[in-house]
Amino acid sequence: MIVRDFNELKKTDKHVADARWTSTRMLLADDGMGFSFHITVLEAGSEHTFHYKHHFESVYCMKGSGSITDLATGETHAIRPGVMYALNLNDKHVLRADEELHMACCFNPPVTGTEVHRADGSYAPAGEAA
C-alpha cells in the first residue's frame, strides 16, 4: 500500500514548478502502478500549450474555471469543478485558467518526475532523456 500526504510532498522535490503552474507528483513511474498521478495548480490568467505526443493524460477539475481548446479541431470546452477531460489522441491543446485551476492528473505511461516540457509542449518518450 502506498500512502502519501499532499501537504508533505509539497515540501519535497516531488513538488515542481514551471511557467505559471505547479505540480505535486503523488505517484511516479518508480511506484510501479502503471500510471502517474499529480495535483496541478495553474495560475489565474495563465495560458499553456501542451502536446503530450508520448503520453495519454486524463484530468479532473477540482477547483477554479477555465477552458481547453483542441488545436486540431478548434473546439473549446469549459473547465469547472466536476469536469474531466482525457487526451486520448495525444491531443495538442491550449489550457486557459480564468481562475486558479486545481486539477488531478493521471499520465500513462507514468512520468518519472524529472521531465520538463519541450519547446513543442511535449514530454520525452519513456526511457529517453528530457
Coordinates of N, CA and C in Angstrom, one line a residue:
M1 N 0.8 -1.2 0.0 CA 0.0 0.0 0.0 C 0.9 1.2 0.0
I2 N 0.5 2.2 -0.8 CA 1.2 3.5 -0.8 C 0.3 4.5 -0.3
V3 N 0.8 5.3 0.7 CA 0.0 6.4 1.3 C 0.9 7.6 1.4
R4 N 0.5 8.7 0.8 CA 1.2 9.9 0.7 C 0.4 11.1 1.1
D5 N 1.0 12.1 1.7 CA 0.3 13.3 2.1 C 0.7 14.4 1.2
F6 N -0.3 14.9 0.5 CA -0.1 16.0 -0.5 C 0.7 17.2 0.2
N7 N 0.3 17.6 1.4 CA 0.9 18.7 2.1 C 2.4 18.5 2.4
E8 N 2.7 17.2 2.7 CA 4.1 16.9 3.0 C 4.9 16.8 1.7
L9 N 4.3 16.3 0.6 CA 5.0 16.2 -0.7 C 5.3 17.6 -1.2
K10 N 4.5 18.6 -0.9 CA 4.7 20.0 -1.4 C 6.1 20.5 -0.8
K11 N 6.6 19.9 0.2 CA 7.9 20.3 0.8 C 9.1 19.5 0.2
T12 N 8.9 18.7 -0.8 CA 9.9 17.9 -1.3 C 10.2 18.2 -2.8
D13 N 11.1 17.4 -3.4 CA 11.4 17.5 -4.8 C 10.3 17.0 -5.7
K14 N 9.3 16.4 -5.1 CA 8.1 15.9 -5.9 C 7.1 17.1 -6.2
H15 N 7.4 18.3 -5.7 CA 6.7 19.5 -6.0 C 7.5 20.3 -6.9
V16 N 7.0 20.4 -8.2 CA 7.8 21.1 -9.2 C 7.0 22.3 -9.7
A17 N 7.7 23.2 -10.3 CA 7.1 24.4 -10.8 C 7.6 24.7 -12.2
D18 N 6.8 25.3 -13.0 CA 7.2 25.8 -14.4 C 6.5 27.1 -14.6
A19 N 6.3 27.4 -15.9 CA 5.7 28.7 -16.2 C 4.3 28.8 -15.8
R20 N 4.1 29.4 -14.6 CA 2.8 29.7 -14.0 C 2.0 28.5 -13.6
W21 N 2.6 27.4 -13.3 CA 1.9 26.3 -12.8 C 2.8 25.5 -11.8
T22 N 2.2 24.8 -10.9 CA 2.9 23.9 -10.0 C 2.3 22.5 -10.1
S23 N 3.1 21.5 -9.9 CA 2.6 20.1 -9.9 C 3.2 19.3 -8.8
T24 N 2.4 18.7 -8.0 CA 2.8 17.8 -6.9 C 2.6 16.4 -7.4
R25 N 3.7 15.7 -7.5 CA 3.7 14.3 -8.1 C 3.4 13.3 -7.0
M26 N 2.2 12.8 -6.9 CA 1.8 11.9 -5.8 C 2.3 10.5 -6.1
L27 N 2.2 10.1 -7.4 CA 2.7 8.7 -7.8 C 3.6 9.0 -9.1
L28 N 4.7 8.2 -9.2 CA 5.5 8.3 -10.3 C 5.9 6.9 -10.9
A29 N 6.6 6.9 -12.0 CA 6.9 5.6 -12.6 C 7.5 4.6 -11.7
D30 N 8.4 5.0 -10.8 CA 9.1 4.1 -9.9 C 8.2 3.5 -8.8
D31 N 7.0 4.0 -8.7 CA 6.0 3.4 -7.8 C 5.4 2.1 -8.4
G32 N 5.6 1.9 -9.7 CA 5.1 0.6 -10.3 C 3.6 0.5 -10.5
M33 N 2.9 1.5 -10.5 CA 1.4 1.5 -10.7 C 1.0 1.5 -12.2
G34 N 1.9 1.8 -13.1 CA 1.5 1.8 -14.5 C 0.9 3.2 -14.9
F35 N 0.8 4.1 -14.0 CA 0.4 5.5 -14.3 C 1.0 6.4 -13.3
S36 N 1.1 7.7 -13.6 CA 1.5 8.6 -12.5 C 0.3 9.5 -12.2
F37 N 0.3 10.1 -11.0 CA -0.8 10.9 -10.5 C -0.3 12.1 -9.9
H38 N -0.8 13.3 -10.3 CA -0.3 14.6 -9.9 C -1.5 15.5 -9.5
I39 N -1.2 16.4 -8.7 CA -2.1 17.5 -8.4 C -1.4 18.8 -8.9
T40 N -2.1 19.4 -9.9 CA -1.5 20.5 -10.6 C -2.4 21.7 -10.4
V41 N -1.7 22.9 -10.1 CA -2.4 24.2 -9.9 C -1.8 25.1 -11.0
L42 N -2.8 25.7 -11.8 CA -2.4 26.7 -12.8 C -2.9 28.0 -12.3
E43 N -2.0 29.0 -12.5 CA -2.3 30.4 -12.0 C -3.4 31.0 -12.8
A44 N -4.2 31.8 -12.1 CA -5.3 32.5 -12.8 C -4.7 33.4 -13.9
G45 N -5.3 33.5 -15.0 CA -4.9 34.3 -16.1 C -3.8 33.6 -17.0
S46 N -3.4 32.4 -16.7 CA -2.3 31.8 -17.4 C -2.9 31.0 -18.6
E47 N -2.1 30.8 -19.6 CA -2.4 30.0 -20.8 C -1.2 29.1 -21.1
H48 N -1.5 27.8 -21.4 CA -0.5 26.8 -21.6 C -0.8 26.0 -22.9
T49 N 0.2 25.8 -23.7 CA 0.0 24.9 -24.9 C 0.8 23.7 -24.6
F50 N 0.1 22.5 -24.6 CA 0.8 21.3 -24.3 C 0.4 20.3 -25.5
H51 N 1.4 19.3 -25.7 CA 1.1 18.3 -26.7 C 1.9 17.1 -26.2
Y52 N 1.2 16.2 -25.5 CA 1.8 15.0 -24.9 C 1.8 13.9 -26.0
K53 N 2.8 14.0 -26.9 CA 2.9 13.1 -28.0 C 3.1 11.6 -27.6
H54 N 3.7 11.4 -26.4 CA 4.1 10.1 -26.0 C 3.3 9.6 -24.7
H55 N 2.4 10.4 -24.3 CA 1.6 10.1 -23.1 C 0.2 10.3 -23.3
F56 N -0.7 9.5 -22.6 CA -2.1 9.8 -22.5 C -2.3 10.5 -21.2
E57 N -3.2 11.4 -21.1 CA -3.5 12.1 -19.8 C -5.0 12.3 -19.6
S58 N -5.4 12.1 -18.4 CA -6.7 12.4 -18.0 C -6.6 13.4 -16.9
V59 N -7.6 14.4 -16.9 CA -7.5 15.5 -15.9 C -8.9 15.7 -15.4
Y60 N -9.0 15.9 -14.1 CA -10.3 16.2 -13.4 C -10.1 17.5 -12.7
C61 N -11.0 18.5 -12.9 CA -11.0 19.8 -12.3 C -11.7 19.7 -10.9
M62 N -10.9 20.1 -9.9 CA -11.4 20.1 -8.5 C -11.9 21.5 -8.1
K63 N -11.2 22.6 -8.7 CA -11.5 23.9 -8.2 C -11.1 24.9 -9.4
G64 N -11.8 26.0 -9.5 CA -11.5 27.0 -10.5 C -12.3 26.9 -11.8
S65 N -11.9 27.7 -12.7 CA -12.6 27.7 -14.0 C -11.6 28.1 -15.1
G66 N -11.9 27.7 -16.3 CA -11.1 28.0 -17.5 C -11.6 27.3 -18.7
S67 N -10.7 27.0 -19.6 CA -11.2 26.3 -20.9 C -10.0 25.5 -21.4
I68 N -10.4 24.5 -22.3 CA -9.4 23.8 -23.0 C -9.8 23.8 -24.5
T69 N -8.9 24.1 -25.4 CA -9.1 24.1 -26.8 C -8.3 23.0 -27.5
D70 N -9.0 22.2 -28.3 CA -8.3 21.2 -29.1 C -7.8 21.9 -30.3
L71 N -6.5 21.9 -30.5 CA -5.9 22.7 -31.6 C -6.1 22.0 -32.9
A72 N -6.4 20.8 -33.0 CA -6.7 20.1 -34.3 C -8.1 20.5 -34.8
T73 N -9.0 20.6 -33.9 CA -10.4 20.9 -34.3 C -10.9 22.3 -34.1
G74 N -10.2 23.0 -33.2 CA -10.6 24.4 -32.8 C -11.7 24.4 -31.7
E75 N -12.2 23.2 -31.4 CA -13.3 23.1 -30.4 C -12.8 23.5 -29.0
T76 N -13.6 24.3 -28.3 CA -13.2 24.7 -26.9 C -14.3 24.2 -26.0
H77 N -13.8 23.8 -24.8 CA -14.7 23.3 -23.8 C -14.4 24.0 -22.5
A78 N -15.5 24.3 -21.7 CA -15.4 24.9 -20.4 C -14.8 23.9 -19.4
I79 N -14.0 24.4 -18.5 CA -13.4 23.7 -17.4 C -13.9 24.3 -16.1
R80 N -14.5 23.4 -15.3 CA -15.0 23.9 -14.0 C -15.0 22.7 -13.1
P81 N -15.2 22.8 -11.8 CA -15.2 21.7 -10.9 C -16.2 20.6 -11.4
G82 N -15.8 19.4 -11.4 CA -16.6 18.2 -11.8 C -16.3 17.8 -13.3
V83 N -15.6 18.7 -14.1 CA -15.3 18.3 -15.5 C -14.0 17.6 -15.6
M84 N -14.1 16.5 -16.4 CA -12.9 15.7 -16.7 C -12.7 15.8 -18.2
Y85 N -11.4 15.8 -18.6 CA -11.1 15.6 -20.0 C -9.9 14.6 -20.1
A86 N -9.9 13.9 -21.2 CA -8.9 12.9 -21.5 C -8.3 13.1 -22.8
L87 N -7.0 13.2 -22.9 CA -6.3 13.4 -24.1 C -6.0 12.0 -24.7
N88 N -7.0 11.4 -25.3 CA -6.9 10.0 -25.8 C -6.3 9.9 -27.1
L89 N -6.1 11.0 -27.8 CA -5.5 11.0 -29.1 C -4.2 11.8 -29.1
N90 N -3.5 11.9 -27.9 CA -2.3 12.7 -27.8 C -2.6 14.2 -28.3
D91 N -3.8 14.7 -27.9 CA -4.3 15.9 -28.5 C -3.4 17.1 -28.1
K92 N -3.0 17.9 -29.1 CA -2.3 19.2 -28.8 C -3.4 20.1 -28.4
H93 N -3.2 20.9 -27.3 CA -4.3 21.7 -26.7 C -3.7 22.9 -26.1
V94 N -4.6 23.9 -25.8 CA -4.3 25.1 -25.1 C -5.3 25.0 -23.8
L95 N -4.7 25.1 -22.7 CA -5.4 25.2 -21.4 C -5.3 26.6 -20.9
R96 N -6.5 27.1 -20.6 CA -6.5 28.5 -20.0 C -7.2 28.5 -18.6
A97 N -6.6 29.2 -17.7 CA -7.1 29.3 -16.4 C -7.7 30.7 -16.2
D98 N -9.0 30.8 -16.2 CA -9.6 32.1 -15.9 C -9.5 32.4 -14.4
E99 N -9.7 31.4 -13.6 CA -9.5 31.4 -12.1 C -8.4 30.4 -11.9
E100 N -7.7 30.4 -10.7 CA -6.8 29.4 -10.4 C -7.4 28.1 -10.5
L101 N -6.8 27.2 -11.3 CA -7.3 25.8 -11.5 C -6.6 24.8 -10.7
H102 N -7.3 23.9 -10.0 CA -6.7 22.8 -9.2 C -7.2 21.6 -9.9
M103 N -6.2 20.8 -10.4 CA -6.5 19.7 -11.3 C -5.8 18.4 -10.8
A104 N -6.6 17.3 -10.8 CA -6.0 16.0 -10.6 C -5.7 15.3 -11.9
C105 N -4.4 14.9 -12.1 CA -4.0 14.4 -13.4 C -3.4 13.1 -13.4
C106 N -3.7 12.2 -14.3 CA -3.1 10.9 -14.5 C -2.4 10.8 -15.8
F107 N -1.1 10.3 -15.9 CA -0.4 10.1 -17.1 C -0.1 8.6 -17.3
N108 N -0.2 8.2 -18.6 CA 0.1 6.8 -19.0 C 0.9 6.9 -20.3
P109 N 2.1 6.5 -20.4 CA 2.9 5.8 -19.4 C 3.2 6.9 -18.3
P110 N 3.5 6.3 -17.1 CA 3.8 7.2 -16.0 C 5.0 8.1 -16.2
V111 N 5.0 9.3 -15.7 CA 6.2 10.1 -15.8 C 7.1 9.8 -14.6
T112 N 8.4 10.1 -14.8 CA 9.4 9.8 -13.8 C 9.5 10.9 -12.7
G113 N 9.1 12.1 -13.1 CA 9.2 13.2 -12.2 C 10.3 14.1 -12.6
T114 N 11.2 13.7 -13.5 CA 12.3 14.6 -14.0 C 12.0 15.2 -15.3
E115 N 10.9 15.0 -15.9 CA 10.5 15.5 -17.2 C 10.4 17.1 -17.2
V116 N 10.8 17.7 -18.2 CA 10.5 19.1 -18.5 C 9.8 19.2 -19.8
H117 N 8.9 20.2 -19.9 CA 8.2 20.4 -21.2 C 9.2 20.8 -22.3
R118 N 9.2 20.2 -23.4 CA 10.0 20.6 -24.5 C 9.3 21.8 -25.2
A119 N 10.0 22.4 -26.1 CA 9.5 23.6 -26.8 C 8.2 23.4 -27.4
D120 N 7.9 22.1 -27.9 CA 6.6 21.8 -28.5 C 5.5 21.5 -27.5
G121 N 5.8 21.6 -26.2 CA 4.8 21.3 -25.2 C 4.7 19.8 -24.8
S122 N 5.6 19.0 -25.3 CA 5.6 17.5 -25.0 C 6.6 17.2 -23.9
Y123 N 6.5 16.0 -23.4 CA 7.5 15.3 -22.6 C 8.2 14.3 -23.5
A124 N 9.4 14.0 -23.2 CA 10.2 13.0 -24.0 C 9.5 11.6 -23.8
P125 N 9.6 10.7 -24.7 CA 9.1 9.4 -24.6 C 9.7 8.7 -23.4
A126 N 9.1 7.7 -22.8 CA 9.6 7.0 -21.7 C 11.0 6.4 -22.1
G127 N 12.0 6.5 -21.2 CA 13.3 6.0 -21.4 C 14.2 6.9 -22.2
E128 N 13.7 8.0 -22.7 CA 14.5 9.0 -23.4 C 14.8 10.2 -22.5
A129 N 16.0 10.7 -22.6 CA 16.3 11.9 -21.8 C 15.4 13.1 -22.1
A130 N 15.1 13.9 -21.1 CA 14.3 15.0 -21.3 C 14.9 16.0 -22.3

